[in-house]
Amino acid sequence: MPVVNLSLQVLPVVSEEKVYPIVDKVIEYIKRTGVKYVVGPMETTMEGELDTLLEIVKKAQEICIKEGASRVISVVKIDYKPEGVTIDEKIKKYYV
């Protein structure tokens, strides 16, 4: 299966002061998975096989609930092409 990019924004439904600590737990989990990722101000973009990344999305929902969210709204964007697509090919020109 080709490498894809998947961007994930989780919006746990909790009081405002709890949002960032919960999002931080999701990012910590993504880091532990070993997939390549880039944290942005509105979402985290990951690179890997689609099935692997979708499993990470599912686990992210569970983490938010476990940490006290009554529900989780998530925005997922997937960039797929048959020959694969990488984060580097999209942003390397900005980090010369």
XYZ file of N, CA and C in Angstrom:
288
model
N 0.850 -1.186 0.000
C 0.000 0.000 0.000
C 0.891 1.244 0.000
N 0.524 2.270 -0.774
C 1.354 3.477 -0.846
C 1.308 4.296 0.442
N 2.317 5.130 0.600
C 2.370 6.063 1.720
C 1.395 7.207 1.431
N 0.612 7.585 2.431
C -0.335 8.683 2.312
C -0.049 9.712 3.396
N -0.657 10.867 3.269
C -0.653 11.870 4.329
C -2.053 11.930 4.901
N -2.130 12.005 6.212
C -3.410 12.146 6.896
C -3.253 13.229 7.945
N -4.124 14.226 7.882
C -4.123 15.281 8.888
C -5.299 15.058 9.829
N -5.027 15.210 11.118
C -6.034 14.969 12.152
C -6.128 16.177 13.065
N -7.339 16.662 13.232
C -7.629 17.686 14.222
C -8.662 17.086 15.164
N -8.316 16.980 16.456
C -9.272 16.492 17.443
C -9.779 17.665 18.266
N -11.071 17.679 18.475
C -11.716 18.716 19.262
C -12.510 18.039 20.380
N -11.834 17.741 21.509
C -12.544 17.085 22.610
C -13.527 18.060 23.260
N -14.714 17.588 23.535
C -15.718 18.423 24.184
C -15.489 18.347 25.694
N -14.762 19.362 26.170
C -14.418 19.510 27.589
C -14.344 21.010 27.880
N -14.139 21.357 29.137
C -13.936 22.761 29.461
C -12.652 23.253 28.788
N -12.588 24.545 28.520
C -11.493 25.114 27.734
C -10.113 24.798 28.302
N -9.975 24.824 29.597
C -8.656 24.588 30.192
C -8.188 23.132 30.050
N -9.074 22.241 29.677
C -8.706 20.834 29.514
C -8.379 20.455 28.064
N -8.689 21.341 27.124
C -8.508 20.999 25.709
C -7.052 20.695 25.396
N -6.138 21.620 25.680
C -4.732 21.415 25.314
C -4.099 20.212 26.009
N -4.339 19.992 27.299
C -3.761 18.787 27.909
C -4.226 17.492 27.237
N -5.472 17.444 26.791
C -5.962 16.237 26.112
C -5.336 16.122 24.723
N -5.276 17.221 23.997
C -4.633 17.201 22.676
C -3.166 16.787 22.815
N -2.512 17.262 23.865
C -1.118 16.869 24.111
C -0.991 15.358 24.290
N -1.959 14.740 24.954
C -1.918 13.278 25.129
C -2.056 12.567 23.789
N -2.887 13.090 22.917
C -3.038 12.497 21.582
C -1.727 12.626 20.811
N -1.095 13.796 20.876
C 0.176 13.992 20.170
C 1.260 13.086 20.751
N 1.277 12.917 22.059
C 2.236 11.982 22.684
C 2.032 10.573 22.141
N 0.778 10.160 21.995
C 0.481 8.842 21.446
C 0.990 8.730 20.002
N 0.704 9.750 19.190
C 1.167 9.727 17.799
C 2.685 9.580 17.767
N 3.368 10.314 18.611
C 4.837 10.215 18.672
C 5.279 8.787 18.979
N 4.604 8.140 19.916
C 4.978 6.763 20.309
C 4.739 5.740 19.205
N 3.848 6.037 18.263
C 3.568 5.066 17.197
C 4.738 4.914 16.235
N 5.589 5.936 16.162
C 6.726 5.863 15.259
C 6.459 6.359 13.854
N 5.233 6.787 13.554
C 4.982 7.323 12.218
C 5.584 8.720 12.125
N 5.916 9.116 10.925
C 6.402 10.478 10.711
C 5.216 11.417 10.897
N 5.441 12.534 11.594
C 4.348 13.474 11.825
C 4.890 14.887 11.972
N 4.007 15.854 11.723
C 4.322 17.268 11.889
C 3.145 17.896 12.628
N 3.436 18.546 13.754
C 2.391 19.220 14.516
C 2.248 20.640 13.987
N 1.028 21.005 13.661
C 0.726 22.362 13.222
C -0.181 23.040 14.232
N -0.491 24.301 14.015
C -1.313 25.028 14.977
C -2.769 24.576 15.013
N -3.235 23.894 13.955
C -4.636 23.486 13.897
C -4.834 21.977 13.746
N -3.751 21.265 13.401
C -3.876 19.834 13.145
C -2.494 19.205 13.145
N -2.474 17.893 13.227
C -1.230 17.143 13.123
C -1.305 16.318 11.846
N -0.258 16.412 11.026
C -0.207 15.664 9.780
C 0.748 14.493 9.949
N 0.279 13.313 9.538
C 1.060 12.084 9.659
C 1.308 11.494 8.285
N 2.334 10.647 8.201
C 2.697 9.978 6.954
C 2.823 8.487 7.243
N 2.204 7.673 6.405
C 2.294 6.228 6.582
C 1.259 5.514 5.741
N 1.081 4.230 6.033
C 0.056 3.457 5.334
C -1.319 3.846 5.876
N -2.292 3.917 4.998
C -3.618 4.395 5.363
C -4.224 3.617 6.528
N -4.151 2.302 6.489
C -4.732 1.499 7.573
C -4.105 1.845 8.919
N -2.802 2.022 8.943
C -2.093 2.373 10.176
C -2.569 3.725 10.692
N -2.665 4.692 9.796
C -3.063 6.035 10.212
C -4.513 6.072 10.679
N -5.382 5.302 10.054
C -6.773 5.260 10.498
C -6.894 4.612 11.877
N -6.049 3.654 12.168
C -6.030 3.075 13.520
C -5.608 4.126 14.545
N -4.661 4.982 14.169
C -4.240 6.070 15.057
C -5.405 7.024 15.303
N -6.172 7.318 14.267
C -7.348 8.185 14.424
C -8.327 7.566 15.418
N -8.583 6.278 15.270
C -9.504 5.604 16.197
C -8.999 5.681 17.636
N -7.722 5.431 17.826
C -7.141 5.483 19.167
C -7.188 6.904 19.723
N -7.013 7.901 18.875
C -7.081 9.291 19.324
C -8.452 9.599 19.935
N -9.498 9.065 19.323
C -10.845 9.260 19.867
C -10.945 8.654 21.265
N -10.422 7.443 21.391
C -10.472 6.743 22.687
C -9.697 7.502 23.754
N -8.551 8.059 23.387
C -7.750 8.819 24.352
C -8.544 10.021 24.849
N -9.188 10.732 23.949
C -9.967 11.910 24.348
C -11.081 11.534 25.330
N -11.784 10.466 25.037
C -12.858 10.019 25.926
C -12.292 9.580 27.272
N -11.215 8.812 27.234
C -10.578 8.344 28.476
C -10.139 9.521 29.349
N -9.748 10.615 28.720
C -9.267 11.790 29.445
C -10.397 12.731 29.870
N -11.651 12.327 29.635
C -12.761 13.090 30.179
C -13.673 13.791 29.194
N -13.405 13.679 27.904
C -14.292 14.316 26.931
C -15.619 13.561 26.871
N -16.713 14.304 26.781
C -18.019 13.663 26.643
C -18.267 13.220 25.205
N -17.570 13.872 24.284
C -17.595 13.493 22.872
C -16.376 14.103 22.207
N -16.095 13.667 20.988
C -14.933 14.162 20.257
C -15.358 14.462 18.823
N -15.062 15.652 18.393
C -15.277 16.012 17.002
C -13.908 16.003 16.347
N -13.788 15.268 15.253
C -12.495 15.166 14.577
C -12.636 15.549 13.114
N -11.609 16.225 12.620
C -11.527 16.566 11.208
C -10.344 15.778 10.651
N -10.594 14.976 9.627
C -9.563 14.142 9.018
C -9.466 14.500 7.541
N -8.240 14.748 7.087
C -7.980 14.994 5.669
C -6.956 13.961 5.217
N -7.188 13.373 4.058
C -6.289 12.348 3.527
C -5.844 12.763 2.132
N -4.526 12.721 1.924
C -3.965 12.950 0.593
C -3.408 11.612 0.115
N -4.018 11.067 -0.906
C -3.667 9.751 -1.429
C -3.382 9.855 -2.920
N -2.318 9.221 -3.350
C -2.109 8.980 -4.782
C -1.448 7.617 -4.908
N -1.739 6.901 -5.983
C -1.285 5.521 -6.101
C 0.212 5.314 -5.908
N 1.032 6.278 -6.353
C 2.483 6.116 -6.202
C 2.989 6.598 -4.845
N 2.100 7.091 -4.002
C 2.477 7.557 -2.672
C 2.728 9.055 -2.645
N 2.652 9.630 -1.469
C 2.866 11.056 -1.277
C 3.524 11.259 0.086
N 4.511 12.153 0.153
C 5.226 12.362 1.414
C 5.059 13.790 1.904
N 5.272 13.956 3.185
C 5.263 15.285 3.787
C 6.394 16.110 3.193
N 7.575 15.513 3.081
C 8.746 16.244 2.598
C 8.538 16.841 1.212
N 7.920 16.089 0.306
C 7.744 16.617 -1.043
C 6.834 17.839 -1.045
N 6.013 17.978 -0.031
C 5.099 19.113 0.033
C 5.722 20.340 0.695
N 6.581 20.130 1.690
C 7.033 21.288 2.475
C 8.540 21.545 2.459
N 9.330 20.683 1.846
C 10.782 20.839 1.926
C 11.257 22.183 1.376
N 10.602 22.725 0.391
C 11.047 23.994 -0.180
C 10.919 25.155 0.808
N 10.124 24.967 1.851
C 9.954 26.016 2.854
C 10.975 25.935 3.975
N 11.756 24.862 4.015
C 12.727 24.636 5.084
C 14.118 24.422 4.518
N 14.557 25.300 3.654
C 15.870 25.183 2.998
C 16.972 25.504 3.981
